[in-house]
Protein backbone atom coordinates (compact mmCIF):
# COMPACT_ATOMS: atom_id res chain seq x y z
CA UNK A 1 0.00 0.00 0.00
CA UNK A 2 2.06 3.51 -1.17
CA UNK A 3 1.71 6.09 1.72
CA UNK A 4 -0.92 8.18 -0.40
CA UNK A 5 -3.45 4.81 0.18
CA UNK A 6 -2.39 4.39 3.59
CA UNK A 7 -3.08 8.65 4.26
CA UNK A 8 -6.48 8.16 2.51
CA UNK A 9 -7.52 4.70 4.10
CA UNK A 10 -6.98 6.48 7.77
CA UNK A 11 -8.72 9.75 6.81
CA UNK A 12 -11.80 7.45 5.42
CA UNK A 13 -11.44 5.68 8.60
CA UNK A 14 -11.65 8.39 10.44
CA UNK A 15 -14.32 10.20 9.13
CA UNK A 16 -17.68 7.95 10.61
CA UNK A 17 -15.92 8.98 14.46
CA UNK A 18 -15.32 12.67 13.07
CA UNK A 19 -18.97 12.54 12.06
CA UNK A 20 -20.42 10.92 15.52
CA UNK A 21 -18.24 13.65 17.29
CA UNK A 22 -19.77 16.65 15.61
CA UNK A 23 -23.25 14.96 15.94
CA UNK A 24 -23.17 14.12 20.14
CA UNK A 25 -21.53 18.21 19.86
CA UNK A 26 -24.26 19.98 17.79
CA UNK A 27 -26.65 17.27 20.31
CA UNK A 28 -25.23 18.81 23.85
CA UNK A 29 -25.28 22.08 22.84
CA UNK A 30 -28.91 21.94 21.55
CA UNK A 31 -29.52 20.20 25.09
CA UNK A 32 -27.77 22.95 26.72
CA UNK A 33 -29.61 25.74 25.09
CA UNK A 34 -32.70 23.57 26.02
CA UNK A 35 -32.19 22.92 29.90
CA UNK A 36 -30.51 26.61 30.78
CA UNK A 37 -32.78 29.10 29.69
CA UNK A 38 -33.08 30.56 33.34
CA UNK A 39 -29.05 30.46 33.76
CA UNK A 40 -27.69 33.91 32.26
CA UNK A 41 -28.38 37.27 33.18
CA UNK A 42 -30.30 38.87 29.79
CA UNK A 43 -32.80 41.12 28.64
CA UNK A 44 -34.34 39.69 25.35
CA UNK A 45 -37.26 41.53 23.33
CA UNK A 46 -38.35 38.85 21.08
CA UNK A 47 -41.37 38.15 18.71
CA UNK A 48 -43.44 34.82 19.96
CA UNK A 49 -45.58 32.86 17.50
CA UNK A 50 -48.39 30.01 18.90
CA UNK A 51 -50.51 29.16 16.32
CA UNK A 52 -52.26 32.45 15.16
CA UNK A 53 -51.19 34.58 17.95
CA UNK A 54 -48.52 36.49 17.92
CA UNK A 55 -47.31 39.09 20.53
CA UNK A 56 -43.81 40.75 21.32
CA UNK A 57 -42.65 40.44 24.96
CA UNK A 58 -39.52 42.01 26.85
CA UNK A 59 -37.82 39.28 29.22
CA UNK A 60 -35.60 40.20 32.14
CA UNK A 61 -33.57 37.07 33.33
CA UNK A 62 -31.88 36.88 36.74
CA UNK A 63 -30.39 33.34 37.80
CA UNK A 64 -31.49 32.12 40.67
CA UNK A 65 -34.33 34.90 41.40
CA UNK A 66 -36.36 34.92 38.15
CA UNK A 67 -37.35 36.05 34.89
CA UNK A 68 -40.37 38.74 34.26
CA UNK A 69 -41.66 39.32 31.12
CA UNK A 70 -43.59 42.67 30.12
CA UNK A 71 -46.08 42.56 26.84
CA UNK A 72 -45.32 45.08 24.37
CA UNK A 73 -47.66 44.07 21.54
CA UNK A 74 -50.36 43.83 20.69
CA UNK A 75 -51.24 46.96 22.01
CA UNK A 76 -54.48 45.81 24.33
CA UNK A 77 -51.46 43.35 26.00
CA UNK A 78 -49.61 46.19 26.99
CA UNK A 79 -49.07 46.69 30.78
CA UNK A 80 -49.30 43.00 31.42
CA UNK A 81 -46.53 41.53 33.06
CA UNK A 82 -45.33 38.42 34.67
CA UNK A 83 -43.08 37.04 36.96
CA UNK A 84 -41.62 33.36 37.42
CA UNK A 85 -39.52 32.75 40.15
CA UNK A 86 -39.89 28.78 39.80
CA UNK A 87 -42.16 28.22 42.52
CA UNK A 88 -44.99 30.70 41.45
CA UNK A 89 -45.80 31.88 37.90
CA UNK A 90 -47.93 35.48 38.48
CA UNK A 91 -49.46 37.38 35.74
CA UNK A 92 -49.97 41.20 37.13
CA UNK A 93 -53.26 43.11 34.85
CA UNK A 94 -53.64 46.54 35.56
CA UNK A 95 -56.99 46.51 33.96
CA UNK A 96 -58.94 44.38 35.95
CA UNK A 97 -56.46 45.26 38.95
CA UNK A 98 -55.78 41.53 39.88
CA UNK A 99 -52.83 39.15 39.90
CA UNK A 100 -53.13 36.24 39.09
CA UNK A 101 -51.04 33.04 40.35
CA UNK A 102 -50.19 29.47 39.50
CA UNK A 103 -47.60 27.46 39.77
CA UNK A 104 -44.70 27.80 37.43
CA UNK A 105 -44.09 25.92 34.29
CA UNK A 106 -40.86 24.61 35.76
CA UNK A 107 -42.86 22.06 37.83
CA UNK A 108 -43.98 20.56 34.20
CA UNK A 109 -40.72 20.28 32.94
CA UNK A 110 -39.29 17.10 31.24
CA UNK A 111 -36.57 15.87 33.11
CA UNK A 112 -32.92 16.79 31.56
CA UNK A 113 -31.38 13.38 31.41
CA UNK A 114 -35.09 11.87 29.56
CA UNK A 115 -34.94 14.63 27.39
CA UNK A 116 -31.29 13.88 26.40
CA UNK A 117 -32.33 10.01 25.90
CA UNK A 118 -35.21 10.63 23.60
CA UNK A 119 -33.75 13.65 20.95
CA UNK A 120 -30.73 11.25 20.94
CA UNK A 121 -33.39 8.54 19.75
CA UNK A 122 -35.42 10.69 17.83
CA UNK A 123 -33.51 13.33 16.03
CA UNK A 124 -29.88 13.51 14.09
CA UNK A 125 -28.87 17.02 14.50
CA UNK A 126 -26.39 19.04 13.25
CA UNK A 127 -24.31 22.36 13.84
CA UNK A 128 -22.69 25.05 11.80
CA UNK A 129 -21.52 29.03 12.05
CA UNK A 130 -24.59 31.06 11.15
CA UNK A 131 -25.28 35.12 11.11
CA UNK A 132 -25.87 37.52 13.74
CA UNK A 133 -29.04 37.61 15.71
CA UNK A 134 -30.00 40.90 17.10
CA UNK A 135 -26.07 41.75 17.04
CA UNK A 136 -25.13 38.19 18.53
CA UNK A 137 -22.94 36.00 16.54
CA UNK A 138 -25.08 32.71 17.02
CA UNK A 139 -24.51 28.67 15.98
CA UNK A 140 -27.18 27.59 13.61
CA UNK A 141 -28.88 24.02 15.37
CA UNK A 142 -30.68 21.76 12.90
CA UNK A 143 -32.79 19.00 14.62
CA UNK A 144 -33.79 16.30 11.69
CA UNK A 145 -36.71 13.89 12.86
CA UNK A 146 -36.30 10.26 12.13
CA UNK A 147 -39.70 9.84 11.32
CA UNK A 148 -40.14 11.84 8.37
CA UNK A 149 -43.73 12.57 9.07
CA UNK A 150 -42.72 15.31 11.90
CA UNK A 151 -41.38 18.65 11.41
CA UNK A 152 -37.77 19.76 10.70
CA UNK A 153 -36.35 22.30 13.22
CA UNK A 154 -33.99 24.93 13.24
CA UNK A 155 -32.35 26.56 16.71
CA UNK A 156 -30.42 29.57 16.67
CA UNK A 157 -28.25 29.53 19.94
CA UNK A 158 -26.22 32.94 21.38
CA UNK A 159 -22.57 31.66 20.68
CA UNK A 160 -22.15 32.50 24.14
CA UNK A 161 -25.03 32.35 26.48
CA UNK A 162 -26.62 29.29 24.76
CA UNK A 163 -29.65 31.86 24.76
CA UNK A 164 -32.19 30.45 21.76
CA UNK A 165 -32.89 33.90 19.96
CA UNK A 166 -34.60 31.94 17.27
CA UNK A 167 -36.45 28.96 17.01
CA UNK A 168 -38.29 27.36 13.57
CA UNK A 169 -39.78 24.29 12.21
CA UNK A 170 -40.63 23.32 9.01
CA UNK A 171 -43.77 22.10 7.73
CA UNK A 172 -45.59 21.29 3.96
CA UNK A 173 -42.48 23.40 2.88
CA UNK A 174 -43.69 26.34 4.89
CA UNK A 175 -41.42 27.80 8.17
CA UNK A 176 -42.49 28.89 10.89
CA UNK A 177 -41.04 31.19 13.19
CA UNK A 178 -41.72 30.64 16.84
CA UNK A 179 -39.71 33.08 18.52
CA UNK A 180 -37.52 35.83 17.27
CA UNK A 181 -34.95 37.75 19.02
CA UNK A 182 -34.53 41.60 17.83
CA UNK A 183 -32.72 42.91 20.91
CA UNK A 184 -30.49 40.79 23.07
CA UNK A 185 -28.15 42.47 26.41
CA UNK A 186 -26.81 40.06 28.42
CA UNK A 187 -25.33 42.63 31.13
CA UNK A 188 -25.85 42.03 34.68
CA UNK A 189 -26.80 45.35 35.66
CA UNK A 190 -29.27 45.14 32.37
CA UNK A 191 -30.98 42.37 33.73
CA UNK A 192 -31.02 42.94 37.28
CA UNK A 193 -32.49 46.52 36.69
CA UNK A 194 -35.95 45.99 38.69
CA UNK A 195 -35.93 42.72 39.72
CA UNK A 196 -37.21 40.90 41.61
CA UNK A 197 -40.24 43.21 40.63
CA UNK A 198 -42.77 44.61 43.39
CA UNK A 199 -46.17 43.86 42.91
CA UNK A 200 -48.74 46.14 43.22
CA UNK A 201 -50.46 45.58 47.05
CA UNK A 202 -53.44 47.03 46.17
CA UNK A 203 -54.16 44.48 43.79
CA UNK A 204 -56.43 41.30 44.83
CA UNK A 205 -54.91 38.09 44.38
CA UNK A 206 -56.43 35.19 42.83
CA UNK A 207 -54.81 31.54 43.26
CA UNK A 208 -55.69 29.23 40.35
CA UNK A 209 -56.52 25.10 41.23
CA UNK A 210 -53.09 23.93 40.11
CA UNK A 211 -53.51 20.32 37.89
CA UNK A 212 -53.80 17.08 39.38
CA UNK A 213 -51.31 14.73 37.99
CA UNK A 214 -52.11 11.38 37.49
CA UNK A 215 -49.28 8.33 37.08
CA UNK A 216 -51.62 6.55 34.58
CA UNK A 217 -54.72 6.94 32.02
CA UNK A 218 -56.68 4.27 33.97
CA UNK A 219 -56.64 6.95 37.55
CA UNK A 220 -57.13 9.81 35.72
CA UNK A 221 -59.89 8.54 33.65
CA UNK A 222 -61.40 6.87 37.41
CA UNK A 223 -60.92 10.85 38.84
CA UNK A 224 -62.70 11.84 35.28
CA UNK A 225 -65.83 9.76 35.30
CA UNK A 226 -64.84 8.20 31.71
CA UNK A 227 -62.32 6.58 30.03
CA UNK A 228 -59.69 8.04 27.92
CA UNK A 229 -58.16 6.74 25.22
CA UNK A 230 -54.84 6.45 23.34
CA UNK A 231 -52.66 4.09 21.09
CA UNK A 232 -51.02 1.47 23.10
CA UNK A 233 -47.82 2.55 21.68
CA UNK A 234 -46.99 5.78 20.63
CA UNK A 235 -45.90 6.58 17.17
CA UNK A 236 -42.94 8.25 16.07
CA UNK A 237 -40.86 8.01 19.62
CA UNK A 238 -43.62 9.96 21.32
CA UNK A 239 -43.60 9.09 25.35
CA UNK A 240 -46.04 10.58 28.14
CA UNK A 241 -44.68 13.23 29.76
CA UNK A 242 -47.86 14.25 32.33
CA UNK A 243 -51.23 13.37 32.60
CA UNK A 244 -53.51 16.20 34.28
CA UNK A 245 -57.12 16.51 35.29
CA UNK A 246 -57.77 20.03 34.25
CA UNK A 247 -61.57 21.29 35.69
CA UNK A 248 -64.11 19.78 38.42
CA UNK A 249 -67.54 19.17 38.63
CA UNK A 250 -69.46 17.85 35.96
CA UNK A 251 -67.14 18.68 33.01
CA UNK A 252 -63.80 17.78 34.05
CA UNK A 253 -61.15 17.65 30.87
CA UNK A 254 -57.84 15.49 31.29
CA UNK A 255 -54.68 16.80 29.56
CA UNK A 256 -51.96 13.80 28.31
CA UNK A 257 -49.02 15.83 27.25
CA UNK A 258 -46.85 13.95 25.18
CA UNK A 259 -43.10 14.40 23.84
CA UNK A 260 -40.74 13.26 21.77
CA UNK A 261 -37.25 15.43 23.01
CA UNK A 262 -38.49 18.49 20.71
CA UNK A 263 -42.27 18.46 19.68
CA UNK A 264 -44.86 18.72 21.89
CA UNK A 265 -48.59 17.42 22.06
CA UNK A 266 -51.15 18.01 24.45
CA UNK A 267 -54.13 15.77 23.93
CA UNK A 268 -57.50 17.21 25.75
CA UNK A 269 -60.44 14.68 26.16
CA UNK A 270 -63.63 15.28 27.62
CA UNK A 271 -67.52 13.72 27.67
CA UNK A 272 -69.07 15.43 25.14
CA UNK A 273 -72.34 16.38 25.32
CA UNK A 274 -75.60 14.11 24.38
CA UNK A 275 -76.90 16.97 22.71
CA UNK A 276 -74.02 17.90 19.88
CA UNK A 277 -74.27 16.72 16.68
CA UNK A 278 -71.50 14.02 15.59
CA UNK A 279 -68.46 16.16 13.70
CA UNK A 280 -65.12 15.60 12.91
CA UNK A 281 -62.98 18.80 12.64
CA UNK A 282 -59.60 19.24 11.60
CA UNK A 283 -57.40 22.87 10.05
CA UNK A 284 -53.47 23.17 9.83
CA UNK A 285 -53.27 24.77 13.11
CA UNK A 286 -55.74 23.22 15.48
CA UNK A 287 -57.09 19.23 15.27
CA UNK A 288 -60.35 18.29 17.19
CA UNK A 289 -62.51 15.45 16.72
CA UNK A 290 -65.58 13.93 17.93
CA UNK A 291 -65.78 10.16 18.31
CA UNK A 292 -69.49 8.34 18.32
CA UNK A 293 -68.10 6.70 22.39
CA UNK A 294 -68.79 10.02 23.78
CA UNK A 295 -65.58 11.85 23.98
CA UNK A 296 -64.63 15.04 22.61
CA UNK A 297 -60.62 15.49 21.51
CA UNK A 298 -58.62 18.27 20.90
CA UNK A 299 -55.09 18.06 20.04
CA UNK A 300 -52.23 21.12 20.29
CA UNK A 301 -48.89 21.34 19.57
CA UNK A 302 -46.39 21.73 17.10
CA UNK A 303 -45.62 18.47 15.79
CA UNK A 304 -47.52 18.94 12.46
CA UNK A 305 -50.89 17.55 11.33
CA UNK A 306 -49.88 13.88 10.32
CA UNK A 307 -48.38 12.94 13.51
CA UNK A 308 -51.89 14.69 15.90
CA UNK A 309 -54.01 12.55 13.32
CA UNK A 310 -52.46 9.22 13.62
CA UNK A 311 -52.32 10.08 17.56
């Protein structure tokens, strides 16, 4: 073998382990950017998409005490604010003078290391240099599903921060934007200006029933009054993440939230009532059916309308 063989038989080789190492890189990073949100001092003002709605929002975030965020837009938003210090999630409206508290989002949160396991499972991604972001020089994330039927997605991640100040998915050839950063400060006096914020005393305070979680369909649906239904095995790599009893009295709903490391899908089921008329409806952005056993289901998320119908 002459030494130009032997030069290109190691770099050929070499390349499958050159390839894995990029791929478990572009992977932590994304996981990173994922699990540490809440773990730099910044002020973002950023442009947040969920299905039609779209509203701009200023976010203060303090490690360890916080992060507020202030609507800007649309304008009848503006003057809300809210404030999540992990524990307690409260939403401050000067117009009808109340604040209004659950418990934070964090308490929902898929656990890091499960989260790891299943985009690992679920998704090749990839990482390369890409263009500033509101002035920050940013590394371009794309997550590539392994079932093809679910969306493409594409983080942009603060170089160094691991802030996402954009975050898209693809769809029917179509991209959609679900947050975009136009100003990004990640100063400690910036971020700290403020916080934590005082709330306003004179304001009445109204605690909302937080959830009851449920460690299977068969209690929940027992706490419901009916049975709920789902596949017996998830498509796609999908796994239960929570199962909630949402309501009380005669029209409770229960909530099976469902993820696969990156999409989300909350499936709602309820009784429906004797009176409605049988109907199946279904648009791009919101899937809801009505089955002859008596349940109503609605299905949300962003995982595209092939995987919510087979679901």
């Amino acid at each position: 073998m002459s030494k130009l063989s032997r030069l290109l038989f190691v770099a050929l080789a070499a390349f499958p382990v050159l390839a894995q190492a990029k791929s478990d890189e572009a992977r932590a990073l994304l996981l990173k950017a994922l699990n540490s949100q809440r773990n730099y001092h910044g002020t973002l003002v950023q442009t947040r998409k969920t299905g039609r709605t779209e509203i701009r929002v200023k976010t203060q975030v303090v490690p360890h005490v916080g992060v507020k965020t202030t609507l800007l837009a649309p304008v009848f938003f503006q003057g809300i604010w809210s404030f999540d210090d992990g524990r307690y999630f409260k939403t401050v409206n000067p117009d009808e003078r109340e604040i209004r508290v659950e418990l934070s989002p964090t308490h929902h949160q898929i656990d890091p290391i499960n989260r790891a396991r299943l985009v690992q499972a679920n998704y090749d991604v990839s990482k390369q240099e890409g263009d500033k972001i509101a002035g920050r020089l940013v590394y371009v994330l794309l997550a590539e599903p392994k079932a093809e039927v679910l969306p493409a997605r594409t983080i942009f991640v603060d170089q160094k921060h691991a802030a996402i100040l954009r975050y898209q998915y693809h769809e029917d050839g179509d991209t959609n934007t679900v947050i975009d950063t136009t100003y990004a400060n990640f100063s400690v006096s910036n971020s700290t200006k403020n916080m934590p914020p005082t709330f306003p005393r004179e304001y009445r305070e109204v605690v909302t029933t937080k959830p009851k979680t449920f460690g299977s369909l068969k209690q929940a649906g027992e706490a419901a009054g009916f049975r709920p239904h789902l596949p017996g095995r998830l498509p796609f790599g999908f796994e239960v993440q929570a199962i909630h009893l949402i309501g009380k009295g005669e029209s409770p709903m229960i909530a099976i939230r469902l993820i696969d490391g990156l999409a989300r899908l909350t499936v709602y089921q309820w009784k429906r009532d004797e009176d409605a008329d049988l109907f199946v409806f279904k648009d791009k952005k919101n899937n809801e059916y009505d089955f002859s056993n008596g349940l109503s289901v609605r299905i949300t998320g962003d995982a595209g309308d092939e995987a919510s119908r087979v679901i």
